[in-house]
XYZ file of C-alpha atoms in Angstrom:
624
model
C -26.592 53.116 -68.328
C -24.479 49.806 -69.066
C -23.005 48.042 -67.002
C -19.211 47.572 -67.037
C -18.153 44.130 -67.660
C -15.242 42.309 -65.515
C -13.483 40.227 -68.149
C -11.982 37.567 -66.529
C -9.580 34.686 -68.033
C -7.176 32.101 -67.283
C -5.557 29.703 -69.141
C -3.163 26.572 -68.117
C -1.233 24.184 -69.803
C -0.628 20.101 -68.662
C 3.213 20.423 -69.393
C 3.174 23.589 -67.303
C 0.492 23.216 -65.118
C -0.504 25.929 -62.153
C -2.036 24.015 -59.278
C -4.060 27.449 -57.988
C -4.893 28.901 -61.045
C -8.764 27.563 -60.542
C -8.732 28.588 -56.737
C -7.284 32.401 -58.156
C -10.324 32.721 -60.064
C -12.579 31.093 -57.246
C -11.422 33.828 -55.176
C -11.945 36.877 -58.061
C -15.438 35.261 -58.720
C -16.343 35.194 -54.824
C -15.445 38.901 -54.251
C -17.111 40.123 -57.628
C -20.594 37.958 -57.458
C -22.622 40.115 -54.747
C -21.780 42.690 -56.983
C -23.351 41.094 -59.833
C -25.911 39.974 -58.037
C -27.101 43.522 -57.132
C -26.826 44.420 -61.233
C -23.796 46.755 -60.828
C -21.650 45.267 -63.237
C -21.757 41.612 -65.230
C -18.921 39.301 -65.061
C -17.512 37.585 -67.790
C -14.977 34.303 -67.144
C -12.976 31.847 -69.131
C -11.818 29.158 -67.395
C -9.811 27.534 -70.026
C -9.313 30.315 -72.918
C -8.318 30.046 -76.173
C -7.464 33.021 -78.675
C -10.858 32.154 -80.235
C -12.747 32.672 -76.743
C -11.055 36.148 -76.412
C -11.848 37.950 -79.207
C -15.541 36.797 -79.196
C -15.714 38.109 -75.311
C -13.897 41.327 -76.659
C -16.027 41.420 -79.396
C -19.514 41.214 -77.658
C -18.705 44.386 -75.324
C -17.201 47.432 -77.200
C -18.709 49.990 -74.755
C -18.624 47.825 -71.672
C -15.373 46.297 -71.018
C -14.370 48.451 -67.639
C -11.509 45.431 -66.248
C -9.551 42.619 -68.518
C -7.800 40.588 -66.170
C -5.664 37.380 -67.104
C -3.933 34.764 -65.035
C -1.573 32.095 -67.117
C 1.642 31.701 -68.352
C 3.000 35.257 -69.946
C 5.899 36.460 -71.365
C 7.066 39.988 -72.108
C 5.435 39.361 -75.160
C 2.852 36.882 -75.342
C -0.068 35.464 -73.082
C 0.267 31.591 -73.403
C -3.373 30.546 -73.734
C -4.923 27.221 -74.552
C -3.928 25.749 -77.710
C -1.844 28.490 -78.779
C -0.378 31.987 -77.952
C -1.830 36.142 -77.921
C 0.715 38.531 -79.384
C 1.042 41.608 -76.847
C 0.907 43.739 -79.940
C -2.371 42.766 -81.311
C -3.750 42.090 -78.291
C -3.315 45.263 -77.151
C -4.977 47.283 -80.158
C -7.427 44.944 -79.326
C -8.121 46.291 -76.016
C -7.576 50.200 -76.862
C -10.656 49.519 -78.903
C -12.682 48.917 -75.830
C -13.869 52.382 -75.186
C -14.916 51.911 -71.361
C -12.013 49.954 -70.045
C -10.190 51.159 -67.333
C -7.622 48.554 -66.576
C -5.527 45.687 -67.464
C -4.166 43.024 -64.864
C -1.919 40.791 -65.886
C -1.186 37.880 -63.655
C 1.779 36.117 -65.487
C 5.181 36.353 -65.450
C 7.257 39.416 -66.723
C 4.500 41.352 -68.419
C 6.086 44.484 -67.531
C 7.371 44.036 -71.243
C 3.733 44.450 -72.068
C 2.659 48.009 -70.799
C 3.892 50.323 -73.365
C 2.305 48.757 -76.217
C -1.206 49.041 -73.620
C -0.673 52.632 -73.348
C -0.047 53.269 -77.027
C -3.299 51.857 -77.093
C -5.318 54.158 -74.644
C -5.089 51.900 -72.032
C -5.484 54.379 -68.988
C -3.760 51.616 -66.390
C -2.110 48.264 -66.051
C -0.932 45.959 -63.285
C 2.086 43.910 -64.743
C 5.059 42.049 -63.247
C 8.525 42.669 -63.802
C 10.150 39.051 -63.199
C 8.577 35.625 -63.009
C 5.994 35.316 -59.919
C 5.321 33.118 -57.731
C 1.778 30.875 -57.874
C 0.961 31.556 -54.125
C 2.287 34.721 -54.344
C 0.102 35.304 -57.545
C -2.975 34.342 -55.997
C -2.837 35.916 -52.500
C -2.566 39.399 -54.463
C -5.037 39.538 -57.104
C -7.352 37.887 -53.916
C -7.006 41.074 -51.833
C -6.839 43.276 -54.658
C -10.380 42.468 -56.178
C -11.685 42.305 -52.729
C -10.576 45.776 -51.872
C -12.564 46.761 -55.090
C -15.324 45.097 -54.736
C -15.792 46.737 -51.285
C -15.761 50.462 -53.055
C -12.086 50.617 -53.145
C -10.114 52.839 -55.658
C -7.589 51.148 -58.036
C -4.827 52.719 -56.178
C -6.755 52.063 -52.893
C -7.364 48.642 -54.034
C -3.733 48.114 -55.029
C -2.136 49.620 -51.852
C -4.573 46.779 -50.074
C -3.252 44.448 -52.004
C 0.150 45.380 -51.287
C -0.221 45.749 -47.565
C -2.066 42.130 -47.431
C 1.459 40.630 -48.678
C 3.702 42.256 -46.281
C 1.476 41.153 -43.813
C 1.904 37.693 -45.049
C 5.722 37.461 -45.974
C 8.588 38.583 -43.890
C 10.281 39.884 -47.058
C 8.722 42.088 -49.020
C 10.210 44.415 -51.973
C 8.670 47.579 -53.145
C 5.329 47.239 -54.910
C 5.412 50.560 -56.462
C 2.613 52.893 -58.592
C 4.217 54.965 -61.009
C 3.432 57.106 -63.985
C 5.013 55.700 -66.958
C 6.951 52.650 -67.198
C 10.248 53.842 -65.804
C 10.818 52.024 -62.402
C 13.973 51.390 -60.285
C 15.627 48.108 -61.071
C 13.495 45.349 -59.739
C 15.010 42.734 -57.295
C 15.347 39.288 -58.946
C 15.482 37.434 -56.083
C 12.836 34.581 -55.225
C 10.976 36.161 -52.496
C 10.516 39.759 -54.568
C 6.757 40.738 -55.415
C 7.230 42.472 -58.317
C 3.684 43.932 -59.282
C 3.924 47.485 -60.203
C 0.778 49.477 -61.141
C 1.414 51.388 -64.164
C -0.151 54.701 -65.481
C -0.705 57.048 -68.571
C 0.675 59.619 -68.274
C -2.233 61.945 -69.547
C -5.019 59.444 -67.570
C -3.338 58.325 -64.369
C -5.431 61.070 -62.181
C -9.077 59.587 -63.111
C -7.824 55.799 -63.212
C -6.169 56.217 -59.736
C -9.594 57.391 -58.826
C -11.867 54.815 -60.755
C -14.061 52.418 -58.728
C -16.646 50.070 -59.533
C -20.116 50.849 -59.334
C -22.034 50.338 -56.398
C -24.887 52.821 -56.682
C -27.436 53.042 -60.019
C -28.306 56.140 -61.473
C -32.366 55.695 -60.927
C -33.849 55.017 -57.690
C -37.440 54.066 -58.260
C -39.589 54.095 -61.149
C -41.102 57.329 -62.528
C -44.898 56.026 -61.386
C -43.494 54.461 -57.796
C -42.364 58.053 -56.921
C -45.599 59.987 -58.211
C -47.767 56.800 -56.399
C -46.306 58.208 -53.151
C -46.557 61.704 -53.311
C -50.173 60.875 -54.492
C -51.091 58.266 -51.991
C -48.915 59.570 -48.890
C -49.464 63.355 -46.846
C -47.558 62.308 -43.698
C -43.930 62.119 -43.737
C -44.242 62.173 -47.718
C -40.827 63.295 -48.085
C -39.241 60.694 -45.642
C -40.971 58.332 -47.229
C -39.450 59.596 -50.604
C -35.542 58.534 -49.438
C -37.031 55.350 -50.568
C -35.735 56.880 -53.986
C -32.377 57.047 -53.086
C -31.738 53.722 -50.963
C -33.165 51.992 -54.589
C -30.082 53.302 -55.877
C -27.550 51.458 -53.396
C -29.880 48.409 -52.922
C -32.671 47.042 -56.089
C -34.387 45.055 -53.052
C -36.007 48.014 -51.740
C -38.627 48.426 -55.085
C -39.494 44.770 -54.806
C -40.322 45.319 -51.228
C -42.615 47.968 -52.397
C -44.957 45.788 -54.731
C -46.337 42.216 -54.846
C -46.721 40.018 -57.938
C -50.597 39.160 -58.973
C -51.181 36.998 -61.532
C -48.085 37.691 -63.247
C -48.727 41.512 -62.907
C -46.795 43.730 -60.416
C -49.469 45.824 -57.785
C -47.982 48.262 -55.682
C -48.068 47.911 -51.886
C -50.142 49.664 -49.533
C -48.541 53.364 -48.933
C -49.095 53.306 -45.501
C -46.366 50.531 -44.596
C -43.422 52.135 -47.196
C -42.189 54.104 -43.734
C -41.442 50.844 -42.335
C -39.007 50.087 -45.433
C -37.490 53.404 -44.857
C -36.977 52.535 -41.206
C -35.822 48.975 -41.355
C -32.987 49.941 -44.125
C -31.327 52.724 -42.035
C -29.260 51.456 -38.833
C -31.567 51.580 -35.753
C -29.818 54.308 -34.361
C -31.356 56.542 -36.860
C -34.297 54.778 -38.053
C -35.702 54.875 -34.279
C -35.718 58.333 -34.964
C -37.360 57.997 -37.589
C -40.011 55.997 -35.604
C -41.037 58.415 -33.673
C -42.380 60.429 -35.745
C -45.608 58.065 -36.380
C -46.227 59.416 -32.675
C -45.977 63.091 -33.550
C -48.716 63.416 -36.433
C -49.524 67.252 -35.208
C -47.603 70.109 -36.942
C -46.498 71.529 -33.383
C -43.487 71.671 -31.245
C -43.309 67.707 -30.272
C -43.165 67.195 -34.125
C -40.439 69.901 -35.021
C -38.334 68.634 -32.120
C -38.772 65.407 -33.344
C -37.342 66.074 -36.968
C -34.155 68.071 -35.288
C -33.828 65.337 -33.430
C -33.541 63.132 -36.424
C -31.412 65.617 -37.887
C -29.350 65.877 -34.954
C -28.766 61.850 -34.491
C -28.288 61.276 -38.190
C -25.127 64.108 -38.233
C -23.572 62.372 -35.479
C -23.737 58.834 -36.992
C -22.317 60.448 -39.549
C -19.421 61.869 -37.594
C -18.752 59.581 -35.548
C -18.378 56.599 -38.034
C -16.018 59.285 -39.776
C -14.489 59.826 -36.273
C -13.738 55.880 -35.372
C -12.246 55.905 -39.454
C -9.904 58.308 -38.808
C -8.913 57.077 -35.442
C -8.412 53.799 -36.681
C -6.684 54.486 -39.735
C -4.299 57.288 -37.808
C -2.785 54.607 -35.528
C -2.736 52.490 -38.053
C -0.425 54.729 -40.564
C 1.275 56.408 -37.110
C 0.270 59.801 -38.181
C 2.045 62.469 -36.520
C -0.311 65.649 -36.049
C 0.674 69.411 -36.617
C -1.347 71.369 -34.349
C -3.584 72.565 -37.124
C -4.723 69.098 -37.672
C -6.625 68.828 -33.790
C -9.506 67.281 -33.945
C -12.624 68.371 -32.023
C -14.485 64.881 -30.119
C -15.608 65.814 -26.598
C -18.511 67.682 -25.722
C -19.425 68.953 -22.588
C -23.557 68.621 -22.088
C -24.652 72.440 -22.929
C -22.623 71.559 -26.416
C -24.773 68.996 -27.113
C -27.461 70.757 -28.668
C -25.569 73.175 -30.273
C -22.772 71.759 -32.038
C -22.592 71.223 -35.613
C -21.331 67.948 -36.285
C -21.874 68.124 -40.049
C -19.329 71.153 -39.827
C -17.266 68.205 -37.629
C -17.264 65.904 -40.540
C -16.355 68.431 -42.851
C -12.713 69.265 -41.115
C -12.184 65.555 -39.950
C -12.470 64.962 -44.280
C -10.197 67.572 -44.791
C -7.870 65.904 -42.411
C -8.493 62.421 -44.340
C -7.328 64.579 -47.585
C -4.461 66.012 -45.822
C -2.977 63.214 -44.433
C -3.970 60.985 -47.460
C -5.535 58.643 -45.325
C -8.464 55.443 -46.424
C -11.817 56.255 -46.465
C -13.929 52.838 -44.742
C -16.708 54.747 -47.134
C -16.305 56.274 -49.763
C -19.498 57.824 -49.930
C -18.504 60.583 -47.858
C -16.293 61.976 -51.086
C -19.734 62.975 -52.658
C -21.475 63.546 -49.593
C -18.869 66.204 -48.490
C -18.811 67.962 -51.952
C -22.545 68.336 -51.484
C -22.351 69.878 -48.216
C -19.533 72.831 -49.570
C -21.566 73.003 -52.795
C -24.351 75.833 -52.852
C -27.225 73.099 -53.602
C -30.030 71.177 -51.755
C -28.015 69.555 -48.922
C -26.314 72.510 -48.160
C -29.544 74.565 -47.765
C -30.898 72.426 -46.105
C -27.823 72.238 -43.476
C -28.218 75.581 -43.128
C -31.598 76.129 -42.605
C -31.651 73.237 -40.095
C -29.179 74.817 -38.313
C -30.581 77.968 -37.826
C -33.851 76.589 -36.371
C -32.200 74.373 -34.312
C -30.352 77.144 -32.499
C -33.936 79.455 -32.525
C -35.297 76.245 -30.344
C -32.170 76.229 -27.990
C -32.872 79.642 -27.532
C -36.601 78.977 -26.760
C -37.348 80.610 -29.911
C -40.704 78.914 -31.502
C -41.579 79.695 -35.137
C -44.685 81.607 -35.566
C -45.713 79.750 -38.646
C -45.631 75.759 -36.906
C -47.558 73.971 -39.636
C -45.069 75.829 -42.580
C -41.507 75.343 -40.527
C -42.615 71.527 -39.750
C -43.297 70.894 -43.457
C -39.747 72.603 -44.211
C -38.531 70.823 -41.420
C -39.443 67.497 -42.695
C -38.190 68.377 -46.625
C -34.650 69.583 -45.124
C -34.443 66.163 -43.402
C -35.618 64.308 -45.948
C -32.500 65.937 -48.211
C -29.860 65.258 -45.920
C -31.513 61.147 -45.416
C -31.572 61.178 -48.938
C -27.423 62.125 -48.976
C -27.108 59.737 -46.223
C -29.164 56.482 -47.795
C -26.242 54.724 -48.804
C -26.032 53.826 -45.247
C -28.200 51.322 -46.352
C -25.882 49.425 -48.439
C -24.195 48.637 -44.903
C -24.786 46.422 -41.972
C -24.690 47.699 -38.554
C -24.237 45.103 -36.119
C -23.992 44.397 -32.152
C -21.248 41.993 -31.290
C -20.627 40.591 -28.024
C -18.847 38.052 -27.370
C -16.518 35.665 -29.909
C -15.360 31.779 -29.737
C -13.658 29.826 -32.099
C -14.779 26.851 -34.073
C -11.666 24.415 -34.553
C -12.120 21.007 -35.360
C -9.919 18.316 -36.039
C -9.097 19.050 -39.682
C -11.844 21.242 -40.100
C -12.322 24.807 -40.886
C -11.406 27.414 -38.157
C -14.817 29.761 -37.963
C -15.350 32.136 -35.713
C -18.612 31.811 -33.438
C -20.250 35.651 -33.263
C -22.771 36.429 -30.617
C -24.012 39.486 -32.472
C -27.398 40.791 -34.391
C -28.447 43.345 -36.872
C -29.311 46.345 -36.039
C -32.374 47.043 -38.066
C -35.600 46.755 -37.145
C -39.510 48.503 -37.031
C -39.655 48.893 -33.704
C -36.759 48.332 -30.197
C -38.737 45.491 -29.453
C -37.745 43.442 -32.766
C -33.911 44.190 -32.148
C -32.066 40.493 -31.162
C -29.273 38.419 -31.277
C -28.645 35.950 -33.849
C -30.093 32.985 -32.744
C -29.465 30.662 -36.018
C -25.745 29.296 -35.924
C -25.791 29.820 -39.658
C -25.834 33.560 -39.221
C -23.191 33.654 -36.563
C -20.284 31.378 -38.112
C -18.233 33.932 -39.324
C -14.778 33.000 -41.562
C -12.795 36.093 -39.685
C -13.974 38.265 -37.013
C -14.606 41.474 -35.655
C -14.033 43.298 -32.306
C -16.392 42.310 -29.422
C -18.262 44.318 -26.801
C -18.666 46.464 -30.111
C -21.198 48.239 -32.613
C -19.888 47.819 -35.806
C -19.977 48.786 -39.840
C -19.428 46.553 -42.131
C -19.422 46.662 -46.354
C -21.387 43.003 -46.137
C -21.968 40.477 -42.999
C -20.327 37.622 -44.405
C -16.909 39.684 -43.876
C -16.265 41.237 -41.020
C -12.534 41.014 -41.455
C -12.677 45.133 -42.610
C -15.587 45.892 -40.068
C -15.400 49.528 -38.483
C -15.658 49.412 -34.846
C -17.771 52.450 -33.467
C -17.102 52.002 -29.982
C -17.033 54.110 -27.325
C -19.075 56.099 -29.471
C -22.215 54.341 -29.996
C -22.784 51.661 -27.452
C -25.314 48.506 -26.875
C -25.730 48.662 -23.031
C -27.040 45.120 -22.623
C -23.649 44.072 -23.682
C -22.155 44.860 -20.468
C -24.479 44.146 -18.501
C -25.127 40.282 -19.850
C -28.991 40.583 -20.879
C -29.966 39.159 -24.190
C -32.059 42.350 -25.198
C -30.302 44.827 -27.450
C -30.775 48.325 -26.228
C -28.599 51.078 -27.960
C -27.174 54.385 -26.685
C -25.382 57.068 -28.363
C -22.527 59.058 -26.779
C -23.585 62.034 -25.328
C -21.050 64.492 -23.424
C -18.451 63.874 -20.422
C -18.064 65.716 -17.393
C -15.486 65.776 -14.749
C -13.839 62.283 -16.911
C -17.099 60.865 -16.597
C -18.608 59.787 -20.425
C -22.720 59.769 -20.431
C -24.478 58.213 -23.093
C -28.223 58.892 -24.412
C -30.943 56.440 -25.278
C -31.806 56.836 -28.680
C -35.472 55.564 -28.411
C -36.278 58.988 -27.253
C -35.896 62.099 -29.154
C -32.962 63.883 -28.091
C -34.761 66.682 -26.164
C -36.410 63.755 -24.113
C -33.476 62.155 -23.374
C -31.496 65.244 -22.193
C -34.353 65.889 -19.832
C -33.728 62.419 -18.246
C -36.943 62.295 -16.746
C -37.574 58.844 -16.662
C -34.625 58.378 -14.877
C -32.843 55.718 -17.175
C -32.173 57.749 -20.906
C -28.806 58.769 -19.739
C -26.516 56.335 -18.688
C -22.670 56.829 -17.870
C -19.234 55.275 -17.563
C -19.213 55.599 -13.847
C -22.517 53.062 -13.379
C -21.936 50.023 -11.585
C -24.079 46.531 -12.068
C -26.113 47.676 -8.261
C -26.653 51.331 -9.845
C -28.906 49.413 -12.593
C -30.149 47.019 -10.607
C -31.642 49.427 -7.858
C -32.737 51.733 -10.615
C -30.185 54.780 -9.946
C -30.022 57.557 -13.054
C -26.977 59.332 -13.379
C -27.498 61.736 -10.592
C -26.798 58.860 -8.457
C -29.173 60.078 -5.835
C -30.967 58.217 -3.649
C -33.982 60.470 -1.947
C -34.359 59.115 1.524
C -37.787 58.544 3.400
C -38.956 61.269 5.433
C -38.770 59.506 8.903
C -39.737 63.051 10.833
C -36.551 63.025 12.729
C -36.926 59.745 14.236
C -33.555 58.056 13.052
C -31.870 61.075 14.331
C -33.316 60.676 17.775
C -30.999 57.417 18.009
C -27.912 59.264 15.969
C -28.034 57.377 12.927
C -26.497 58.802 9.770
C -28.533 59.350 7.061
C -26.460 59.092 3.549
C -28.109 60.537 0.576
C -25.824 59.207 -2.245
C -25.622 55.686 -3.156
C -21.937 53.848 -3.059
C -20.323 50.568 -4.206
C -17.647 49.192 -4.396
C -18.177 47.182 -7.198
C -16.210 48.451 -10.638
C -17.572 50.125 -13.505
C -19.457 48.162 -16.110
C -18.305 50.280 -18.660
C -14.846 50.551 -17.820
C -13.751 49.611 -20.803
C -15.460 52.248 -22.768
C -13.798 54.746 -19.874
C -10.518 53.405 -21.328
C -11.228 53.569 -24.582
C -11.926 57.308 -24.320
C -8.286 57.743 -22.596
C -7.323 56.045 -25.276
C -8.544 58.236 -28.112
C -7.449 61.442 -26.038
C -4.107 59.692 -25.990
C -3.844 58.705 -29.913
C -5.373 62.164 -31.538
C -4.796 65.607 -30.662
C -7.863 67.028 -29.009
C -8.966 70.726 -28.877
């Protein structure tokens, strides 16, 4: 498959000249590059073109061309380039003949003039402007816009961003408006309007709305690479296999896989390609993952082990949909019906046996409903796979149904055949769920801010990644390089985010997933996963152990809860909070003194912020 090519081009003029043209396309080439850098699409700029330039460009890509986007002086019919003019008219047959484009932008002045002949064309969709803009204006909006894109955005998504980034900029702001067509209200002429419209054909404005640039490839690994593993591997074979799939989001993960020898690739050994699988998933799910090294024997450890996995992975998955739709709901001030509650709390005999992939389903419906942003747009396909009658869904189901037959202290008779079944069902829905490794999931604790004398304002992040082998490898950040940040993100917080060096757009997961070593000021990053509440109390699991294990809290410390003070961790109390006294034989009673068998403090809640965060989700959406 080709990739789509970005056409970019500007052109100035020394009578006329536009100060930030050259930081406009500093700012288009700095949101589109990672994604050239990965091979998802090629980029294409002129920096000073002439007519000449254009139709060579135009000329090289016939089947390519996906965006033509031009920043100059225009006219309603004209684009003033260097050393002479385009014609709208030509120019536009020119780009109907590009069979893969998808849209025009045109950055100038009054190009609204322009559209028609575009759509007579086949153009599917254009950005014009209906009056003369302004250069700031003008650069601050084609900025956002091909940043929303290039973080998996939509066009419309991308050009609602775009909008939205404005009025948060400008105290006036007109309507930016997407319309089918190019009838539109009369357009304010006054010098503060921002007049970019997004205009659609009529018979193509469903699919362009929709259209996004790549950020997945159609082939994973090559054909030998897949057959090397189910040759070399017998173990976890079909983990190992969501190798596959992550290839897709990230072309890192084959060269991780072979070494170069005398100018010849040679394939790694087999034996360390689990490590790859766990390192690109977030910890929280790749320490599941883990475990299963430990639990080689096709018995009950091992199937526990995998529905554990399965278990953990379905509530990442919910809960990052969960904290989106929180966010975004407060955000656009939805106001609920009552057949839009959503389901969060769990008390701790529902932890077992709730579906959460039947969760994500109906909080997706409620995205659709209320026409609210996606943070990742993955879950589109993901969701369509899992109310399609295909591999994810049978595997759903049949993961499912044992889990409930092991509730219910049900074993299978046939171990060795249900834990191979076990591990292929798991292996489908990591395989749905690998684009998780196109993100970066992050601890972030505390934030201060850079400011020097005329010097950049950065924002100092004490945070780390959180991907690793094994717990022991998970730490901070200790290079300043990797902790100067240009914007920020939300402390005390596990967070999502499309790429590290923004974390403007990060999704905050708290309270839902949690690094407890954040409260309690230790450098060590140790992660816990919400669990149930009782009596307004919120207890979280350690996800190092399976989830059986940690329910069992028999160590004493896998369950911690929102009630803990700093002396319940540092005298080693679990969350029964009991303290079992010495038997004395009756010989403190002899001189009347009390014995006490619960510990107290005084001393306030180290999570109480996660206590208040929980009010304030019961507070912001309509729990049932």
């Amino acid at each position: 498959m080709s990739k789509p090519i970005v056409y970019v081009a500007f052109a100035n003029q020394q009578d006329n000249h536009l100060p930030l043209l050259k930081k406009e396309g500093q700012h288009i080439k700095n949101a589109l590059r990672p994604l050239e850098q990965r091979e998802f699409i090629k980029l294409e700029i002129d920096e000073s073109v002439e007519l000449s330039d254009m139709l060579k460009t135009l000329a090289a890509y016939p089947d390519q061309l996906a965006i033509f986007h031009y920043a100059g002086h225009a006219e309603s019919t004209e684009l003033q380039l260097e050393g002479g003019s385009a014609q709208s008219k030509g120019l536009a047959q020119l780009l109907g003949e590009q069979q893969a484009l998808q849209l025009v932008f045109l950055n100038g002045c009054s190009t609204k003039g322009q559209v028609q002949q575009l759509f007579d064309a086949g153009v599917p969709a254009v950005i014009a402007t209906s009056v003369p803009i302004e250069d700031p204006k003008a650069v601050e909006f084609s900025a956002a816009f091909y940043q929303a894109l290039a973080n998996k955005r939509s066009i419309k998504t991308a050009f609602e961003f775009a909008k939205a980034s404005l009025e948060a900029a400008y105290r006036s702001t007109p309507e930016m408006t997407i319309t089918r067509g190019i009838k539109l209200k009369a357009s304010p002429t006054t010098p503060d309007t921002l007049p970019w419209a997004l205009y659609l054909k009529e018979d193509k404005a469903t699919e362009a709305l929709q259209w996004r640039l790549p950020y997945y490839r159609e082939i994973g690994l090559p054909k030998d690479m897949v057959q090397y593993i189910g040759k070399e591997l017998k173990l976890n074979r079909y983990i190992v296999m969501v190798l596959d799939a992550m290839a897709r989001y990230n072309k890192d993960i084959y060269h991780q896989m072979v070494t170069v020898k005398e100018g010849r690739e040679v394939k790694r050994d087999s034996s360390a390609f689990l490590d790859l699988v766990i390192r690109n998933f977030p910890w929280v799910i790749g320490s599941q993952i883990q475990l299963l090294r430990q639990k080689q024997q096709a018995n009950q450890a091992r199937l526990e082990q995998l529905l554990s996995t399965y278990l953990i992975t379905s509530k990442v998955l919910y809960f990052i949909l969960l904290s989106n739709f929180w966010e975004q709901s407060r955000k656009q001030q939805v106001n609920f019906s009552k057949s839009s509650m959503v389901a969060f709390g769990l008390e701790k005999g529902q932890v077992l046996t709730t579906n959460f992939l039947e969760r994500v389903l109906q909080l997706f419906q409620l995205f659709q409903s209320y026409e609210l942003m996606l943070f990742a747009p993955e879950y589109e396909a993901f969701c369509e796979q899992l109310q399609a009658n295909g591999h994810l869904a049978k595997a759903w189901n049949y993961l499912e149904t044992l889990k409930q037959q092991l509730v219910n202290n049900k074993l299978p008779a046939a171990i060795e055949t249900e834990c191979l079944k076990t591990e292929q069902a798991v292996a489908i829905l990591l395989q749905q769920t690998a684009w998780l490794a196109d993100y970066k999931m992050l601890t972030v604790r505390n934030i201060s801010i850079d400011n020097p004398r005329f010097g950049q304002k950065l924002y100092e992040h004490k945070l780390g990644p959180l991907n690793a082998i094994v717990n022991t490898s998970l730490s901070l950040y200790d290079d300043a390089a990797n902790r100067l940040k240009e914007n920020y993100a939300n402390c005390k917080s596990i967070v999502l985010a499309r790429s590290e060096a923004d974390l403007s757009t990060a999704l905050n997961l708290s309270p839902f997933i949690i690094d407890k070593n954040t409260f309690l000021n230790n450098d060590h990053i140790d992660l816990f996963i919400y669990g149930y509440s009782e009596n307004g109390v919120h207890a979280y699991l350690a996800i190092k152990h399976s989830i059986f294990v940690a329910l069992k809290n028999e160590k004493g410390t896998d369950i911690i809860d929102t009630s803990m003070t700093l002396e319940d961790f540092q005298e080693g109390r679990n969350i029964n909070r009991q303290v079992e006294q010495e038997d004395d034989f009756g010989f403190g009673a002899a001189f009347g003194f009390e014995e006490t068998t619960t510990a107290t403090s005084a001393s306030p809640s180290v999570f109480e912020i996660l206590s208040y965060q929980f009010e304030q989700l019961q507070t912001d959406l309509p729990n049932r």
